[in-house]
Amino acid sequence: MLLKKLAITTRTAVLLLANLSLLHSAALAQTIPSLRDTFKKDFGIGTALNNAQINETNPQTTAFIARQFNMATPENIMKSALIHPGWDTYDFEMADKLIAFGKKHDIKINGHTLIWHSQLPAFIRGIHSKDSIQTFFTNHIKTVASRYDGKVFSWDVVNEALNEDGTMRKSVFLQYLGDDFVTEAFRLAQQAAPKTELYYNDYNNEQPKKRAGCIDLIRKIKAAGVRIDGVGIQGHWHVGRIPLKDIEESILQYAALGVKVMFTELDIEVLPRNFQGADVGQRMTANAQSNPYPTALPDSVQTQLAADYEALFKLFLKHKDKITRVTFWGVNDGDSWLNNWPIRGRTSYPLLFDRKDQPKPAFYKVIATVK
Ligand code: XIL
């Protein structure tokens, strides 16, 4: 009897302590400066959100996201494979939850993405006629963009239509619909979503050749009398190798076209890579050197990462009149896609918060860029 009582009391004490430590870390999170508040007068601060975060499975994570970010992009759930799984079937459950999440926490949602060559529904592989691709293209944009008009703040209407040399990527859309598919996507989006900002998004489009291709696309859309409001530079870069000059030149050249500039998927890779960019179709084979920091990031790399983020945010602030949003591709290092791409199961450290949502030196450097 006494033993039983003691066991219950011990359990209560343990639970109490666990709760106290939860409270303690929640209270600590409130003392960390807020990115969204710090850059309030400059540009929006966004993050990518995964299923668990949208489902609010961890209340502490939800509070953390709401305190740090005022814009969000779904990491996967609005991609066509997930939102449009069958020819006549749409699955809006998670996207609707995301809209509710944004409303509740005062976070603007960027829809990602209407037209992309990757993460397409499986049924597309069985389609081999121009008519059917055209029907999918039209139905998809009309249905999804109109459902969320006025509910999402913006859409990445087309994602990654360009090759590195600035020519058009040989996607299923280019193959069946020809060069004009990008303009046509914007035309359809404009009709379906008159209250939503419309963007073109790509990686490496700060690089001169790809940038030139991107500028041509934007000019073409505008020349057709179709609306395009902004261009997204994804910003998947590498530690110690941030192309600051190209980024600055791109901000200036894109802004000169009269479109808003944003950095839409920012992360800085610290792991070995034998190519640059973010072509999701590209992979690397693992070897003994490919996962060098399984337990912790060495100080020297941590310092370089912090310096890189500092330089980037100084540049962003210098051009804050042209930049409307900076979005990180993930909340913390544990969430990052770079743990699984281009090699599965690595330990990467590309963001401002560590695996426990603790700010890294890079976070404080970024905060300190605001005078
Ligand atoms: C990535 C997601 O982060 C992964 O979870 C998914 O497996 C593949 O796609 N460019 C984009 C994003 O526009 O949609 C990609 O997101 C990363 C590269």
Short mmCIF file of C-alpha atoms and ligand atoms in Angstrom, two decimals:
data_model
loop_
_atom_site.label_atom_id
_atom_site.label_comp_id
_atom_site.label_asym_id
_atom_site.label_seq_id
_atom_site.Cartn_x
_atom_site.Cartn_y
_atom_site.Cartn_z
CA MET A 1 0.00 0.00 0.00
CA LEU A 2 2.69 2.40 1.09
CA LEU A 3 4.85 1.35 -1.83
CA LYS A 4 1.97 1.95 -4.24
CA LYS A 5 1.40 5.40 -2.77
CA LEU A 6 5.07 6.20 -3.07
CA ALA A 7 5.09 5.07 -6.71
CA ILE A 8 2.13 7.33 -7.49
CA THR A 9 3.75 10.29 -5.74
CA THR A 10 6.99 9.70 -7.63
CA ARG A 11 5.11 9.54 -10.90
CA THR A 12 3.30 12.79 -10.08
CA ALA A 13 6.61 14.42 -9.22
CA VAL A 14 8.17 13.27 -12.47
CA LEU A 15 5.20 14.54 -14.47
CA LEU A 16 5.34 17.83 -12.61
CA LEU A 17 9.02 18.20 -13.33
CA ALA A 18 8.49 17.36 -17.00
CA ASN A 19 5.75 19.98 -17.19
CA LEU A 20 7.93 22.51 -15.43
CA SER A 21 10.74 21.92 -17.90
CA LEU A 22 8.27 22.29 -20.78
CA LEU A 23 7.07 25.54 -19.28
CA HIS A 24 10.67 26.56 -18.78
CA SER A 25 11.65 26.00 -22.42
CA ALA A 26 8.41 27.63 -23.62
CA ALA A 27 9.23 30.66 -21.44
CA LEU A 28 12.79 30.67 -22.76
CA ALA A 29 11.50 30.64 -26.35
CA GLN A 30 9.64 33.85 -25.50
CA THR A 31 12.92 35.55 -24.53
CA ILE A 32 14.56 34.81 -27.90
CA PRO A 33 14.23 37.81 -30.25
CA SER A 34 11.56 37.37 -32.92
CA LEU A 35 12.60 37.41 -36.59
CA ARG A 36 9.18 38.61 -37.74
CA ASP A 37 9.25 41.54 -35.29
CA THR A 38 12.88 42.38 -35.94
CA PHE A 39 12.31 42.71 -39.71
CA LYS A 40 8.77 44.06 -39.44
CA LYS A 41 9.57 47.31 -41.24
CA ASP A 42 11.81 45.65 -43.84
CA PHE A 43 10.29 42.47 -45.33
CA GLY A 44 8.25 39.41 -44.41
CA ILE A 45 9.99 36.47 -42.78
CA GLY A 46 8.75 33.07 -43.88
CA THR A 47 9.28 29.38 -43.30
CA ALA A 48 8.36 26.16 -45.06
CA LEU A 49 5.82 24.07 -43.14
CA ASN A 50 5.51 20.28 -43.09
CA ASN A 51 2.50 18.10 -42.21
CA ALA A 52 3.18 17.82 -38.47
CA GLN A 53 3.58 21.59 -38.17
CA ILE A 54 0.38 22.29 -40.11
CA ASN A 55 -1.44 19.71 -37.94
CA GLU A 56 -0.10 21.49 -34.83
CA THR A 57 1.01 18.19 -33.29
CA ASN A 58 3.34 19.98 -30.86
CA PRO A 59 1.93 23.14 -29.22
CA GLN A 60 5.41 24.42 -28.39
CA THR A 61 6.42 24.19 -32.06
CA THR A 62 3.25 26.03 -33.06
CA ALA A 63 3.97 28.84 -30.60
CA PHE A 64 7.56 28.99 -31.80
CA ILE A 65 6.51 29.29 -35.47
CA ALA A 66 3.89 31.93 -34.68
CA ARG A 67 6.45 33.99 -32.77
CA GLN A 68 9.23 33.82 -35.39
CA PHE A 69 7.48 33.92 -38.78
CA ASN A 70 4.75 35.97 -40.49
CA MET A 71 4.74 34.13 -43.81
CA ALA A 72 4.73 30.44 -44.68
CA THR A 73 5.00 28.15 -47.70
CA PRO A 74 3.76 24.55 -47.61
CA GLU A 75 6.81 22.33 -48.11
CA ASN A 76 4.81 19.71 -50.03
CA ILE A 77 1.06 19.62 -49.46
CA MET A 78 0.02 21.98 -52.29
CA LYS A 79 2.16 20.26 -54.93
CA SER A 80 0.03 18.66 -57.65
CA ALA A 81 0.81 15.05 -56.66
CA LEU A 82 -0.72 15.68 -53.24
CA ILE A 83 -3.52 18.14 -53.94
CA HIS A 84 -4.64 16.60 -57.26
CA PRO A 85 -3.97 12.85 -56.93
CA GLY A 86 -6.45 11.60 -59.55
CA TRP A 87 -7.68 12.99 -62.86
CA ASP A 88 -10.93 14.15 -61.23
CA THR A 89 -9.92 13.98 -57.59
CA TYR A 90 -8.54 16.71 -55.41
CA ASP A 91 -7.49 16.43 -51.78
CA PHE A 92 -7.83 19.79 -50.10
CA GLU A 93 -7.74 18.63 -46.49
CA MET A 94 -4.18 19.68 -45.59
CA ALA A 95 -4.27 22.84 -47.70
CA ASP A 96 -7.48 23.92 -45.95
CA LYS A 97 -5.79 23.27 -42.60
CA LEU A 98 -2.87 25.41 -43.70
CA ILE A 99 -5.22 28.29 -44.54
CA ALA A 100 -6.78 27.98 -41.07
CA PHE A 101 -3.30 27.87 -39.51
CA GLY A 102 -2.35 31.08 -41.30
CA LYS A 103 -5.51 32.86 -40.20
CA LYS A 104 -5.14 31.78 -36.60
CA HIS A 105 -1.50 32.85 -36.30
CA ASP A 106 -1.51 35.89 -38.56
CA ILE A 107 0.79 34.22 -41.09
CA LYS A 108 0.44 34.93 -44.82
CA ILE A 109 0.49 31.83 -47.01
CA ASN A 110 2.39 31.52 -50.27
CA GLY A 111 0.86 28.72 -52.37
CA HIS A 112 3.56 26.40 -53.70
CA THR A 113 3.21 25.53 -56.50
CA LEU A 114 0.75 25.31 -59.42
CA ILE A 115 2.95 24.22 -62.34
CA TRP A 116 6.15 22.24 -61.67
CA HIS A 117 7.81 19.33 -63.48
CA SER A 118 8.36 17.42 -60.23
CA GLN A 119 6.01 15.80 -57.69
CA LEU A 120 3.38 15.47 -60.41
CA PRO A 121 0.41 13.10 -59.92
CA ALA A 122 1.15 9.52 -61.01
CA PHE A 123 -1.60 9.60 -63.67
CA ILE A 124 0.38 12.16 -65.70
CA ARG A 125 2.77 9.39 -66.72
CA GLY A 126 -0.05 7.68 -68.58
CA ILE A 127 -0.94 10.77 -70.60
CA HIS A 128 0.56 11.08 -74.04
CA SER A 129 -1.53 13.64 -75.85
CA LYS A 130 -1.38 17.39 -76.07
CA ASP A 131 -5.13 17.64 -75.45
CA SER A 132 -5.01 15.72 -72.20
CA ILE A 133 -1.99 17.63 -70.85
CA GLN A 134 -3.76 20.87 -71.80
CA THR A 135 -6.91 19.74 -69.97
CA PHE A 136 -4.94 18.78 -66.85
CA PHE A 137 -3.05 22.09 -66.94
CA THR A 138 -6.20 24.18 -67.28
CA ASN A 139 -8.32 22.23 -64.78
CA HIS A 140 -5.55 22.13 -62.22
CA ILE A 141 -4.85 25.86 -62.25
CA LYS A 142 -8.53 26.84 -62.40
CA THR A 143 -9.62 24.51 -59.60
CA VAL A 144 -6.78 25.03 -57.15
CA ALA A 145 -6.12 28.73 -57.73
CA SER A 146 -9.80 29.71 -57.55
CA ARG A 147 -10.43 27.69 -54.38
CA TYR A 148 -7.71 29.60 -52.56
CA ASP A 149 -8.16 33.04 -54.13
CA GLY A 150 -8.07 35.64 -51.38
CA LYS A 151 -7.08 32.87 -48.95
CA VAL A 152 -3.47 32.49 -49.97
CA PHE A 153 -1.55 35.75 -50.27
CA SER A 154 0.41 34.59 -53.30
CA TRP A 155 1.13 31.69 -55.65
CA ASP A 156 4.34 30.33 -57.11
CA VAL A 157 2.46 29.94 -60.40
CA VAL A 158 5.36 28.28 -62.19
CA ASN A 159 8.36 26.68 -60.51
CA GLU A 160 11.71 25.85 -62.15
CA ALA A 161 10.90 26.15 -65.86
CA LEU A 162 14.50 26.97 -66.79
CA ASN A 163 17.78 25.15 -67.43
CA GLU A 164 21.10 26.46 -66.11
CA ASP A 165 21.94 28.04 -69.49
CA GLY A 166 18.69 30.00 -69.53
CA THR A 167 16.88 27.82 -72.07
CA MET A 168 13.56 26.18 -71.21
CA ARG A 169 13.67 22.91 -69.26
CA LYS A 170 12.33 19.92 -71.18
CA SER A 171 9.38 19.29 -68.88
CA VAL A 172 6.16 17.52 -69.81
CA PHE A 173 4.60 21.00 -70.12
CA LEU A 174 7.22 22.28 -72.56
CA GLN A 175 7.05 19.06 -74.53
CA TYR A 176 3.28 19.16 -75.08
CA LEU A 177 2.34 22.83 -74.73
CA GLY A 178 5.41 24.60 -76.08
CA ASP A 179 7.31 27.68 -74.91
CA ASP A 180 4.21 29.68 -74.10
CA PHE A 181 3.08 27.43 -71.25
CA VAL A 182 4.53 29.79 -68.65
CA THR A 183 2.59 32.79 -69.96
CA GLU A 184 -0.52 30.63 -70.25
CA ALA A 185 -0.16 29.45 -66.66
CA PHE A 186 -0.06 33.06 -65.47
CA ARG A 187 -3.03 33.95 -67.68
CA LEU A 188 -5.13 31.16 -66.15
CA ALA A 189 -3.95 32.00 -62.62
CA GLN A 190 -4.80 35.65 -63.14
CA GLN A 191 -8.36 34.72 -64.13
CA ALA A 192 -8.80 32.20 -61.31
CA ALA A 193 -7.08 34.23 -58.59
CA PRO A 194 -7.56 37.96 -59.18
CA LYS A 195 -6.92 38.74 -55.49
CA THR A 196 -3.67 36.78 -55.25
CA GLU A 197 -0.10 37.85 -56.05
CA LEU A 198 1.47 35.75 -58.81
CA TYR A 199 5.16 34.75 -58.88
CA TYR A 200 7.71 32.88 -60.95
CA ASN A 201 10.10 30.85 -58.75
CA ASP A 202 13.42 29.11 -59.50
CA TYR A 203 16.83 28.14 -58.09
CA ASN A 204 20.14 29.49 -59.42
CA ASN A 205 18.23 32.28 -61.17
CA GLU A 206 20.71 34.69 -59.63
CA GLN A 207 23.35 33.13 -61.92
CA PRO A 208 23.89 35.30 -65.04
CA LYS A 209 22.73 32.87 -67.76
CA LYS A 210 19.73 31.51 -65.91
CA ARG A 211 18.88 35.06 -64.79
CA ALA A 212 18.85 36.19 -68.44
CA GLY A 213 16.40 33.38 -69.24
CA CYS A 214 14.28 34.38 -66.27
CA ILE A 215 14.23 38.01 -67.37
CA ASP A 216 13.08 36.91 -70.85
CA LEU A 217 10.25 34.90 -69.29
CA ILE A 218 9.08 37.85 -67.20
CA ARG A 219 9.25 40.20 -70.20
CA LYS A 220 7.29 37.73 -72.31
CA ILE A 221 4.53 37.41 -69.70
CA LYS A 222 4.26 41.18 -69.41
CA ALA A 223 4.35 41.69 -73.17
CA ALA A 224 1.33 39.38 -73.45
CA GLY A 225 -0.54 41.73 -71.13
CA VAL A 226 -0.56 39.12 -68.37
CA ARG A 227 0.08 39.92 -64.71
CA ILE A 228 3.20 38.77 -62.87
CA ASP A 229 3.85 40.38 -59.49
CA GLY A 230 7.13 38.92 -58.39
CA VAL A 231 10.09 36.66 -58.86
CA GLY A 232 11.39 34.20 -56.30
CA ILE A 233 15.05 33.31 -56.00
CA GLN A 234 15.01 30.06 -54.02
CA GLY A 235 18.39 30.62 -52.39
CA HIS A 236 19.71 27.09 -51.82
CA TRP A 237 23.34 28.09 -51.35
CA HIS A 238 26.58 26.64 -49.92
CA VAL A 239 28.59 27.71 -46.89
CA GLY A 240 31.54 29.95 -47.75
CA ARG A 241 30.29 30.28 -51.34
CA ILE A 242 27.37 32.69 -51.33
CA PRO A 243 27.25 34.44 -54.73
CA LEU A 244 26.66 37.89 -53.20
CA LYS A 245 27.58 39.84 -56.37
CA ASP A 246 25.24 37.81 -58.56
CA ILE A 247 22.50 38.09 -55.96
CA GLU A 248 22.82 41.87 -55.80
CA GLU A 249 22.90 42.20 -59.58
CA SER A 250 19.78 40.02 -59.77
CA ILE A 251 17.88 42.08 -57.21
CA LEU A 252 18.62 45.19 -59.28
CA GLN A 253 17.80 43.67 -62.66
CA TYR A 254 14.59 41.98 -61.56
CA ALA A 255 13.39 45.06 -59.70
CA ALA A 256 14.06 47.14 -62.82
CA LEU A 257 11.42 45.03 -64.60
CA GLY A 258 8.87 46.24 -62.08
CA VAL A 259 8.44 42.98 -60.17
CA LYS A 260 8.89 42.30 -56.45
CA VAL A 261 11.93 40.26 -55.49
CA MET A 262 11.88 37.57 -52.82
CA PHE A 263 14.10 34.84 -51.42
CA THR A 264 11.79 31.92 -51.15
CA GLU A 265 13.59 28.77 -49.97
CA LEU A 266 16.67 30.00 -48.14
CA ASP A 267 19.09 27.48 -46.64
CA ILE A 268 22.89 27.19 -46.62
CA GLU A 269 24.30 23.69 -47.13
CA VAL A 270 27.29 22.81 -44.95
CA LEU A 271 27.73 19.22 -46.21
CA PRO A 272 29.84 18.08 -49.18
CA ARG A 273 28.20 18.43 -52.58
CA ASN A 274 29.59 18.00 -56.07
CA PHE A 275 27.04 20.27 -57.76
CA GLN A 276 25.30 23.56 -57.10
CA GLY A 277 21.57 24.25 -57.05
CA ALA A 278 18.44 22.36 -56.10
CA ASP A 279 17.43 20.07 -58.94
CA VAL A 280 15.37 17.56 -56.94
CA GLY A 281 15.97 14.93 -59.63
CA GLN A 282 19.73 15.04 -59.03
CA ARG A 283 21.24 12.61 -56.48
CA MET A 284 24.69 11.80 -55.08
CA THR A 285 26.03 8.46 -53.91
CA ALA A 286 27.06 8.25 -50.27
CA ASN A 287 30.67 7.58 -49.33
CA ALA A 288 32.77 7.70 -46.15
CA GLN A 289 33.10 11.49 -46.39
CA SER A 290 29.55 12.48 -47.23
CA ASN A 291 28.22 12.81 -43.66
CA PRO A 292 31.09 14.49 -41.80
CA TYR A 293 29.20 15.96 -38.81
CA PRO A 294 26.79 13.30 -37.48
CA THR A 295 26.82 14.69 -33.91
CA ALA A 296 27.72 18.39 -34.06
CA LEU A 297 28.78 21.16 -36.41
CA PRO A 298 32.43 22.19 -35.85
CA ASP A 299 32.96 25.75 -34.60
CA SER A 300 34.82 26.83 -37.73
CA VAL A 301 31.86 25.91 -39.97
CA GLN A 302 29.37 27.39 -37.49
CA THR A 303 31.27 30.69 -37.65
CA GLN A 304 31.38 30.67 -41.45
CA LEU A 305 27.66 29.90 -41.59
CA ALA A 306 26.97 32.84 -39.28
CA ALA A 307 29.15 35.14 -41.41
CA ASP A 308 27.35 34.01 -44.59
CA TYR A 309 23.91 34.66 -43.13
CA GLU A 310 25.08 38.03 -41.83
CA ALA A 311 26.40 39.07 -45.26
CA LEU A 312 23.17 37.94 -46.91
CA PHE A 313 20.89 39.84 -44.56
CA LYS A 314 23.04 42.97 -44.85
CA LEU A 315 22.53 42.75 -48.60
CA PHE A 316 18.79 42.10 -48.19
CA LEU A 317 18.47 45.15 -45.94
CA LYS A 318 20.44 47.30 -48.38
CA HIS A 319 17.74 46.49 -50.97
CA LYS A 320 14.75 46.22 -48.67
CA ASP A 321 12.81 48.61 -50.92
CA LYS A 322 12.84 45.89 -53.60
CA ILE A 323 12.59 42.75 -51.43
CA THR A 324 9.22 41.77 -49.96
CA ARG A 325 9.96 38.42 -48.30
CA VAL A 326 12.72 36.13 -47.10
CA THR A 327 11.56 32.55 -46.48
CA PHE A 328 13.68 29.82 -44.88
CA TRP A 329 13.17 26.28 -46.22
CA GLY A 330 12.29 24.78 -42.85
CA VAL A 331 11.88 25.86 -39.22
CA ASN A 332 14.92 24.14 -37.72
CA ASP A 333 17.88 22.02 -38.83
CA GLY A 334 16.02 18.81 -38.01
CA ASP A 335 13.20 19.72 -40.42
CA SER A 336 15.46 20.50 -43.37
CA TRP A 337 15.11 18.55 -46.62
CA LEU A 338 18.93 18.70 -46.82
CA ASN A 339 19.09 15.84 -44.27
CA ASN A 340 17.73 13.64 -47.06
CA TRP A 341 18.76 15.26 -50.33
CA PRO A 342 20.80 14.66 -52.46
CA ILE A 343 21.80 11.78 -50.13
CA ARG A 344 19.40 10.16 -47.63
CA GLY A 345 20.06 10.16 -43.90
CA ARG A 346 22.71 12.85 -43.47
CA THR A 347 22.91 15.38 -40.64
CA SER A 348 22.79 18.90 -42.02
CA TYR A 349 22.81 22.29 -40.30
CA PRO A 350 21.54 24.80 -42.89
CA LEU A 351 19.13 27.01 -40.91
CA LEU A 352 19.11 29.55 -38.05
CA PHE A 353 17.68 27.22 -35.38
CA ASP A 354 19.15 23.91 -34.20
CA ARG A 355 17.23 20.66 -33.77
CA LYS A 356 15.79 21.89 -30.47
CA ASP A 357 14.70 25.27 -31.86
CA GLN A 358 17.63 26.92 -30.11
CA PRO A 359 19.09 29.92 -31.98
CA LYS A 360 22.48 29.31 -33.57
CA PRO A 361 25.23 31.97 -33.81
CA ALA A 362 23.88 32.73 -37.32
CA PHE A 363 20.52 33.74 -35.79
CA TYR A 364 22.10 36.38 -33.58
CA LYS A 365 24.20 37.70 -36.47
CA VAL A 366 21.03 38.05 -38.55
CA ILE A 367 19.16 39.82 -35.74
CA ALA A 368 22.12 42.19 -35.27
CA THR A 369 22.00 43.33 -38.91
CA VAL A 370 19.01 45.53 -37.97
CA LYS A 371 20.29 48.70 -36.43
C1 XIL B 1 11.43 19.69 -51.55
C2 XIL B 1 10.86 19.31 -50.18
O1 XIL B 1 11.52 20.08 -49.19
C3 XIL B 1 11.02 17.84 -49.93
O2 XIL B 1 10.34 17.46 -48.74
C4 XIL B 1 10.49 17.04 -51.12
O3 XIL B 1 10.79 15.68 -50.91
C5 XIL B 1 11.10 17.49 -52.42
O4 XIL B 1 10.89 18.88 -52.57
N1 XIL B 1 12.77 23.41 -54.77
C6 XIL B 1 11.43 23.55 -54.50
C7 XIL B 1 10.83 22.82 -53.36
O5 XIL B 1 10.75 24.36 -55.14
O6 XIL B 1 9.50 22.47 -53.58
C8 XIL B 1 11.63 21.59 -53.01
O7 XIL B 1 11.09 21.03 -51.82
C9 XIL B 1 13.10 21.92 -52.83
C10 XIL B 1 13.67 22.50 -54.10
#
